mmCIF file with all atom_site columns, C-alpha atoms in Angstrom:
data_model
loop_
_atom_site.group_PDB
_atom_site.id
_atom_site.type_symbol
_atom_site.label_atom_id
_atom_site.label_alt_id
_atom_site.label_comp_id
_atom_site.label_asym_id
_atom_site.label_entity_id
_atom_site.label_seq_id
_atom_site.pdbx_PDB_ins_code
_atom_site.Cartn_x
_atom_site.Cartn_y
_atom_site.Cartn_z
_atom_site.occupancy
_atom_site.B_iso_or_equiv
_atom_site.pdbx_formal_charge
_atom_site.auth_seq_id
_atom_site.auth_comp_id
_atom_site.auth_asym_id
_atom_site.auth_atom_id
_atom_site.pdbx_PDB_model_num
ATOM 1   C CA . MET C 1 1   ? 52.427 -80.739 -27.377 1.00 51.00 ? 70  MET C CA 1
ATOM 2   C CA . LYS C 1 2   ? 55.672 -82.609 -27.173 1.00 53.00 ? 71  LYS C CA 1
ATOM 3   C CA . LYS C 1 3   ? 57.682 -79.638 -27.175 1.00 52.00 ? 72  LYS C CA 1
ATOM 4   C CA . LEU C 1 4   ? 55.599 -77.932 -24.502 1.00 43.00 ? 73  LEU C CA 1
ATOM 5   C CA . LEU C 1 5   ? 55.721 -81.078 -22.408 1.00 43.00 ? 74  LEU C CA 1
ATOM 6   C CA . THR C 1 6   ? 59.381 -80.902 -22.822 1.00 43.00 ? 75  THR C CA 1
ATOM 7   C CA . PHE C 1 7   ? 59.872 -77.382 -21.974 1.00 42.00 ? 76  PHE C CA 1
ATOM 8   C CA . PHE C 1 8   ? 57.763 -77.938 -18.669 1.00 41.00 ? 77  PHE C CA 1
ATOM 9   C CA . SER C 1 9   ? 59.926 -80.856 -17.713 1.00 42.00 ? 78  SER C CA 1
ATOM 10  C CA . PHE C 1 10  ? 63.186 -78.842 -17.877 1.00 41.00 ? 79  PHE C CA 1
ATOM 11  C CA . VAL C 1 11  ? 61.422 -76.180 -15.949 1.00 38.00 ? 80  VAL C CA 1
ATOM 12  C CA . ILE C 1 12  ? 60.370 -78.472 -13.192 1.00 42.00 ? 81  ILE C CA 1
ATOM 13  C CA . ILE C 1 13  ? 64.062 -80.133 -13.052 1.00 40.00 ? 82  ILE C CA 1
ATOM 14  C CA . ALA C 1 14  ? 65.680 -76.535 -13.014 1.00 40.00 ? 83  ALA C CA 1
ATOM 15  C CA . VAL C 1 15  ? 63.346 -75.490 -10.013 1.00 36.00 ? 84  VAL C CA 1
ATOM 16  C CA . LEU C 1 16  ? 64.079 -78.727 -8.069  1.00 35.00 ? 85  LEU C CA 1
ATOM 17  C CA . ALA C 1 17  ? 67.776 -78.436 -8.632  1.00 37.00 ? 86  ALA C CA 1
ATOM 18  C CA . THR C 1 18  ? 68.147 -75.076 -7.379  1.00 35.00 ? 87  THR C CA 1
ATOM 19  C CA . SER C 1 19  ? 65.776 -75.483 -4.539  1.00 38.00 ? 88  SER C CA 1
ATOM 20  C CA . CYS C 1 20  ? 67.128 -78.851 -3.275  1.00 39.00 ? 89  CYS C CA 1
ATOM 21  C CA . GLY C 1 21  ? 70.434 -77.429 -2.586  1.00 38.00 ? 90  GLY C CA 1
ATOM 22  C CA . SER C 1 22  ? 71.945 -77.363 1.092   1.00 39.00 ? 91  SER C CA 1
ATOM 23  C CA . THR C 1 23  ? 72.550 -73.715 1.657   1.00 44.00 ? 92  THR C CA 1
ATOM 24  C CA . LYS C 1 24  ? 71.790 -71.969 4.836   1.00 49.00 ? 93  LYS C CA 1
ATOM 25  C CA . GLY C 1 25  ? 69.868 -68.352 4.793   1.00 55.00 ? 94  GLY C CA 1
ATOM 26  C CA . GLY C 1 26  ? 71.755 -65.289 4.112   1.00 82.00 ? 95  GLY C CA 1
ATOM 27  C CA . THR C 1 27  ? 70.561 -62.812 6.979   1.00 90.00 ? 96  THR C CA 1
ATOM 28  C CA . PRO C 1 28  ? 72.232 -63.139 10.280  1.00 91.00 ? 97  PRO C CA 1
ATOM 29  C CA . THR C 1 29  ? 69.145 -64.444 11.912  1.00 92.00 ? 98  THR C CA 1
ATOM 30  C CA . GLU C 1 30  ? 68.796 -66.862 9.203   1.00 94.00 ? 99  GLU C CA 1
ATOM 31  C CA . LEU C 1 31  ? 72.251 -68.111 9.652   1.00 94.00 ? 100 LEU C CA 1
ATOM 32  C CA . LEU C 1 32  ? 72.085 -68.206 13.329  1.00 95.00 ? 101 LEU C CA 1
ATOM 33  C CA . THR C 1 33  ? 68.826 -70.202 13.589  1.00 95.00 ? 102 THR C CA 1
ATOM 34  C CA . ALA C 1 34  ? 69.782 -72.828 10.764  1.00 93.00 ? 103 ALA C CA 1
ATOM 35  C CA . GLY C 1 35  ? 71.028 -75.528 13.111  1.00 94.00 ? 104 GLY C CA 1
ATOM 36  C CA . ASN C 1 36  ? 72.982 -76.595 16.205  1.00 96.00 ? 105 ASN C CA 1
ATOM 37  C CA . TRP C 1 37  ? 76.263 -75.015 16.941  1.00 98.00 ? 106 TRP C CA 1
ATOM 38  C CA . ARG C 1 38  ? 79.010 -76.965 18.461  1.00 97.00 ? 107 ARG C CA 1
ATOM 39  C CA . LEU C 1 39  ? 81.797 -75.349 20.616  1.00 97.00 ? 108 LEU C CA 1
ATOM 40  C CA . GLU C 1 40  ? 85.500 -75.353 19.181  1.00 97.00 ? 109 GLU C CA 1
ATOM 41  C CA . SER C 1 41  ? 86.984 -72.754 21.464  1.00 97.00 ? 110 SER C CA 1
ATOM 42  C CA . ILE C 1 42  ? 86.821 -70.723 24.726  1.00 97.00 ? 111 ILE C CA 1
ATOM 43  C CA . ASN C 1 43  ? 88.629 -67.801 25.326  1.00 95.00 ? 112 ASN C CA 1
ATOM 44  C CA . GLY C 1 44  ? 91.107 -68.695 22.188  1.00 95.00 ? 113 GLY C CA 1
ATOM 45  C CA . LYS C 1 45  ? 91.755 -72.125 23.659  1.00 95.00 ? 114 LYS C CA 1
ATOM 46  C CA . ALA C 1 46  ? 90.567 -75.243 21.620  1.00 96.00 ? 115 ALA C CA 1
ATOM 47  C CA . VAL C 1 47  ? 88.146 -77.200 23.408  1.00 93.00 ? 116 VAL C CA 1
ATOM 48  C CA . SER C 1 48  ? 88.977 -80.485 24.737  1.00 88.00 ? 117 SER C CA 1
ATOM 49  C CA . GLU C 1 49  ? 86.632 -83.455 25.106  1.00 81.00 ? 118 GLU C CA 1
ATOM 50  C CA . THR C 1 50  ? 87.962 -84.200 28.551  1.00 84.00 ? 119 THR C CA 1
ATOM 51  C CA . GLU C 1 51  ? 86.942 -80.643 30.085  1.00 88.00 ? 120 GLU C CA 1
ATOM 52  C CA . PHE C 1 52  ? 83.197 -81.835 29.536  1.00 90.00 ? 121 PHE C CA 1
ATOM 53  C CA . ALA C 1 53  ? 81.439 -85.139 30.876  1.00 88.00 ? 122 ALA C CA 1
ATOM 54  C CA . LYS C 1 54  ? 79.249 -85.348 27.738  1.00 88.00 ? 123 LYS C CA 1
ATOM 55  C CA . GLY C 1 55  ? 81.090 -83.780 24.840  1.00 90.00 ? 124 GLY C CA 1
ATOM 56  C CA . ALA C 1 56  ? 81.580 -80.121 23.706  1.00 94.00 ? 125 ALA C CA 1
ATOM 57  C CA . PRO C 1 57  ? 78.875 -77.689 24.490  1.00 96.00 ? 126 PRO C CA 1
ATOM 58  C CA . VAL C 1 58  ? 76.130 -77.222 22.038  1.00 97.00 ? 127 VAL C CA 1
ATOM 59  C CA . ALA C 1 59  ? 74.056 -74.209 21.365  1.00 98.00 ? 128 ALA C CA 1
ATOM 60  C CA . ASN C 1 60  ? 70.764 -73.756 19.319  1.00 98.00 ? 129 ASN C CA 1
ATOM 61  C CA . PHE C 1 61  ? 69.364 -70.442 18.539  1.00 97.00 ? 130 PHE C CA 1
ATOM 62  C CA . SER C 1 62  ? 65.605 -70.252 17.625  1.00 97.00 ? 131 SER C CA 1
ATOM 63  C CA . ILE C 1 63  ? 63.753 -67.972 15.512  1.00 96.00 ? 132 ILE C CA 1
ATOM 64  C CA . ASP C 1 64  ? 61.417 -67.063 18.560  1.00 97.00 ? 133 ASP C CA 1
ATOM 65  C CA . ASN C 1 65  ? 64.995 -65.648 20.251  1.00 97.00 ? 134 ASN C CA 1
ATOM 66  C CA . LYS C 1 66  ? 65.403 -68.662 22.699  1.00 98.00 ? 135 LYS C CA 1
ATOM 67  C CA . ILE C 1 67  ? 68.696 -70.119 23.132  1.00 98.00 ? 136 ILE C CA 1
ATOM 68  C CA . THR C 1 68  ? 68.927 -73.763 24.218  1.00 98.00 ? 137 THR C CA 1
ATOM 69  C CA . GLY C 1 69  ? 71.816 -76.403 24.413  1.00 97.00 ? 138 GLY C CA 1
ATOM 70  C CA . ASN C 1 70  ? 74.087 -78.777 26.551  1.00 96.00 ? 139 ASN C CA 1
ATOM 71  C CA . SER C 1 71  ? 76.826 -77.146 28.351  1.00 95.00 ? 140 SER C CA 1
ATOM 72  C CA . GLY C 1 72  ? 78.718 -80.439 27.979  1.00 93.00 ? 141 GLY C CA 1
ATOM 73  C CA . CYS C 1 73  ? 77.045 -81.739 31.406  1.00 92.00 ? 142 CYS C CA 1
ATOM 74  C CA . ASN C 1 74  ? 73.638 -79.818 31.774  1.00 95.00 ? 143 ASN C CA 1
ATOM 75  C CA . ARG C 1 75  ? 71.012 -78.679 29.405  1.00 97.00 ? 144 ARG C CA 1
ATOM 76  C CA . TYR C 1 76  ? 70.428 -74.880 29.510  1.00 98.00 ? 145 TYR C CA 1
ATOM 77  C CA . GLY C 1 77  ? 67.968 -72.223 28.096  1.00 98.00 ? 146 GLY C CA 1
ATOM 78  C CA . GLY C 1 78  ? 67.818 -68.613 27.820  1.00 98.00 ? 147 GLY C CA 1
ATOM 79  C CA . SER C 1 79  ? 66.931 -65.597 25.675  1.00 98.00 ? 148 SER C CA 1
ATOM 80  C CA . TYR C 1 80  ? 68.817 -63.803 23.114  1.00 97.00 ? 149 TYR C CA 1
ATOM 81  C CA . ASN C 1 81  ? 68.413 -60.494 20.917  1.00 96.00 ? 150 ASN C CA 1
ATOM 82  C CA . LEU C 1 82  ? 70.437 -59.835 17.676  1.00 94.00 ? 151 LEU C CA 1
ATOM 83  C CA . ASN C 1 83  ? 70.661 -56.739 15.907  1.00 91.00 ? 152 ASN C CA 1
ATOM 84  C CA . ASP C 1 84  ? 71.757 -55.857 12.176  1.00 84.00 ? 153 ASP C CA 1
ATOM 85  C CA . ALA C 1 85  ? 75.128 -54.432 13.706  1.00 88.00 ? 154 ALA C CA 1
ATOM 86  C CA . GLY C 1 86  ? 76.431 -57.856 14.942  1.00 89.00 ? 155 GLY C CA 1
ATOM 87  C CA . GLY C 1 87  ? 75.370 -57.002 18.536  1.00 95.00 ? 156 GLY C CA 1
ATOM 88  C CA . ILE C 1 88  ? 73.877 -59.858 20.500  1.00 97.00 ? 157 ILE C CA 1
ATOM 89  C CA . ASN C 1 89  ? 72.568 -59.897 24.017  1.00 95.00 ? 158 ASN C CA 1
ATOM 90  C CA . ILE C 1 90  ? 72.130 -63.196 25.817  1.00 96.00 ? 159 ILE C CA 1
ATOM 91  C CA . SER C 1 91  ? 70.243 -63.418 29.037  1.00 96.00 ? 160 SER C CA 1
ATOM 92  C CA . GLN C 1 92  ? 68.000 -65.202 31.323  1.00 95.00 ? 161 GLN C CA 1
ATOM 93  C CA . VAL C 1 93  ? 70.152 -68.286 31.139  1.00 96.00 ? 162 VAL C CA 1
ATOM 94  C CA . ILE C 1 94  ? 69.157 -71.199 33.374  1.00 97.00 ? 163 ILE C CA 1
ATOM 95  C CA . SER C 1 95  ? 70.560 -74.751 33.677  1.00 96.00 ? 164 SER C CA 1
ATOM 96  C CA . THR C 1 96  ? 69.889 -78.167 35.024  1.00 96.00 ? 165 THR C CA 1
ATOM 97  C CA . LYS C 1 97  ? 72.211 -78.982 38.025  1.00 92.00 ? 166 LYS C CA 1
ATOM 98  C CA . MET C 1 98  ? 73.436 -82.377 37.423  1.00 90.00 ? 167 MET C CA 1
ATOM 99  C CA . PHE C 1 99  ? 76.656 -83.405 38.905  1.00 87.00 ? 168 PHE C CA 1
ATOM 100 C CA . CYS C 1 100 ? 79.370 -84.328 36.490  1.00 85.00 ? 169 CYS C CA 1
ATOM 101 C CA . GLU C 1 101 ? 82.814 -85.305 38.025  1.00 79.00 ? 170 GLU C CA 1
ATOM 102 C CA . GLY C 1 102 ? 85.906 -83.540 36.905  1.00 67.00 ? 171 GLY C CA 1
ATOM 103 C CA . VAL C 1 103 ? 84.255 -80.884 34.553  1.00 68.00 ? 172 VAL C CA 1
ATOM 104 C CA . SER C 1 104 ? 85.839 -77.443 34.525  1.00 77.00 ? 173 SER C CA 1
ATOM 105 C CA . GLY C 1 105 ? 84.805 -76.529 30.963  1.00 89.00 ? 174 GLY C CA 1
ATOM 106 C CA . GLU C 1 106 ? 81.270 -75.845 31.841  1.00 92.00 ? 175 GLU C CA 1
ATOM 107 C CA . VAL C 1 107 ? 82.095 -73.107 34.355  1.00 91.00 ? 176 VAL C CA 1
ATOM 108 C CA . ALA C 1 108 ? 84.111 -71.208 31.699  1.00 93.00 ? 177 ALA C CA 1
ATOM 109 C CA . TYR C 1 109 ? 81.436 -71.839 29.052  1.00 95.00 ? 178 TYR C CA 1
ATOM 110 C CA . PHE C 1 110 ? 78.736 -70.131 31.247  1.00 95.00 ? 179 PHE C CA 1
ATOM 111 C CA . ASP C 1 111 ? 81.138 -67.485 32.212  1.00 96.00 ? 180 ASP C CA 1
ATOM 112 C CA . ALA C 1 112 ? 81.875 -66.594 28.661  1.00 97.00 ? 181 ALA C CA 1
ATOM 113 C CA . LEU C 1 113 ? 78.414 -66.884 27.456  1.00 97.00 ? 182 LEU C CA 1
ATOM 114 C CA . GLY C 1 114 ? 77.361 -64.333 30.066  1.00 96.00 ? 183 GLY C CA 1
ATOM 115 C CA . LYS C 1 115 ? 79.649 -61.971 28.734  1.00 97.00 ? 184 LYS C CA 1
ATOM 116 C CA . VAL C 1 116 ? 78.929 -61.936 25.161  1.00 97.00 ? 185 VAL C CA 1
ATOM 117 C CA . ASN C 1 117 ? 77.682 -58.715 23.382  1.00 97.00 ? 186 ASN C CA 1
ATOM 118 C CA . MET C 1 118 ? 78.946 -59.052 19.528  1.00 97.00 ? 187 MET C CA 1
ATOM 119 C CA . THR C 1 119 ? 78.846 -61.879 17.051  1.00 96.00 ? 188 THR C CA 1
ATOM 120 C CA . LYS C 1 120 ? 80.080 -62.964 13.833  1.00 96.00 ? 189 LYS C CA 1
ATOM 121 C CA . ILE C 1 121 ? 78.173 -65.200 11.711  1.00 94.00 ? 190 ILE C CA 1
ATOM 122 C CA . ASP C 1 122 ? 79.155 -66.992 8.522   1.00 90.00 ? 191 ASP C CA 1
ATOM 123 C CA . ALA C 1 123 ? 77.250 -70.228 7.161   1.00 88.00 ? 192 ALA C CA 1
ATOM 124 C CA . ASP C 1 124 ? 79.461 -72.780 9.173   1.00 95.00 ? 193 ASP C CA 1
ATOM 125 C CA . LYS C 1 125 ? 81.275 -70.633 11.970  1.00 97.00 ? 194 LYS C CA 1
ATOM 126 C CA . LEU C 1 126 ? 79.783 -68.645 14.828  1.00 97.00 ? 195 LEU C CA 1
ATOM 127 C CA . THR C 1 127 ? 81.995 -66.260 16.589  1.00 98.00 ? 196 THR C CA 1
ATOM 128 C CA . LEU C 1 128 ? 80.716 -64.594 20.052  1.00 98.00 ? 197 LEU C CA 1
ATOM 129 C CA . TYR C 1 129 ? 82.933 -61.782 21.479  1.00 98.00 ? 198 TYR C CA 1
ATOM 130 C CA . HIS C 1 130 ? 82.986 -59.405 24.352  1.00 97.00 ? 199 HIS C CA 1
ATOM 131 C CA . ASP C 1 131 ? 83.654 -56.241 22.274  1.00 96.00 ? 200 ASP C CA 1
ATOM 132 C CA . THR C 1 132 ? 86.704 -57.459 20.367  1.00 95.00 ? 201 THR C CA 1
ATOM 133 C CA . GLU C 1 133 ? 87.868 -60.129 22.717  1.00 97.00 ? 202 GLU C CA 1
ATOM 134 C CA . GLU C 1 134 ? 87.067 -63.472 21.268  1.00 98.00 ? 203 GLU C CA 1
ATOM 135 C CA . LEU C 1 135 ? 85.147 -65.646 23.506  1.00 98.00 ? 204 LEU C CA 1
ATOM 136 C CA . LEU C 1 136 ? 83.414 -68.660 22.179  1.00 98.00 ? 205 LEU C CA 1
ATOM 137 C CA . VAL C 1 137 ? 83.766 -70.163 18.534  1.00 98.00 ? 206 VAL C CA 1
ATOM 138 C CA . PHE C 1 138 ? 81.384 -72.816 17.309  1.00 98.00 ? 207 PHE C CA 1
ATOM 139 C CA . ARG C 1 139 ? 80.885 -74.825 14.037  1.00 97.00 ? 208 ARG C CA 1
ATOM 140 C CA . ALA C 1 140 ? 77.619 -75.641 12.773  1.00 97.00 ? 209 ALA C CA 1
ATOM 141 C CA . GLU C 1 141 ? 76.947 -79.336 12.893  1.00 92.00 ? 210 GLU C CA 1
ATOM 142 C CA . GLU C 1 142 ? 75.774 -81.256 10.062  1.00 77.00 ? 211 GLU C CA 1
#
């Protein structure tokens, strides 16, 4: 009986050890929807916090094909579709219209977001393209 109890204890510990790892899913949809993405660059240029009144933009993609986030000034939301070939369509984006003084990055962010049609997704990096032109690069927030 003691050997059986010891065996089951090892099995439970092994299961817990492997299931508690902090790994994101493996499919593009699982990776995309695993959490928030913070913007690092627009059109190949690193994001400067001074271009945004409330910090760098953030995007969140939900499993029900909704995108939400903060554009550095305003909250926004819309829809997206993702296919297995890396194609993505972001549409019906609407945002609040708060005034944020001296903010040039928000306009560039929304312009780029509206052009996106391809994506490359890794566990900690999301790159959005228009065809082969890199538009937006995000890092996963922890």
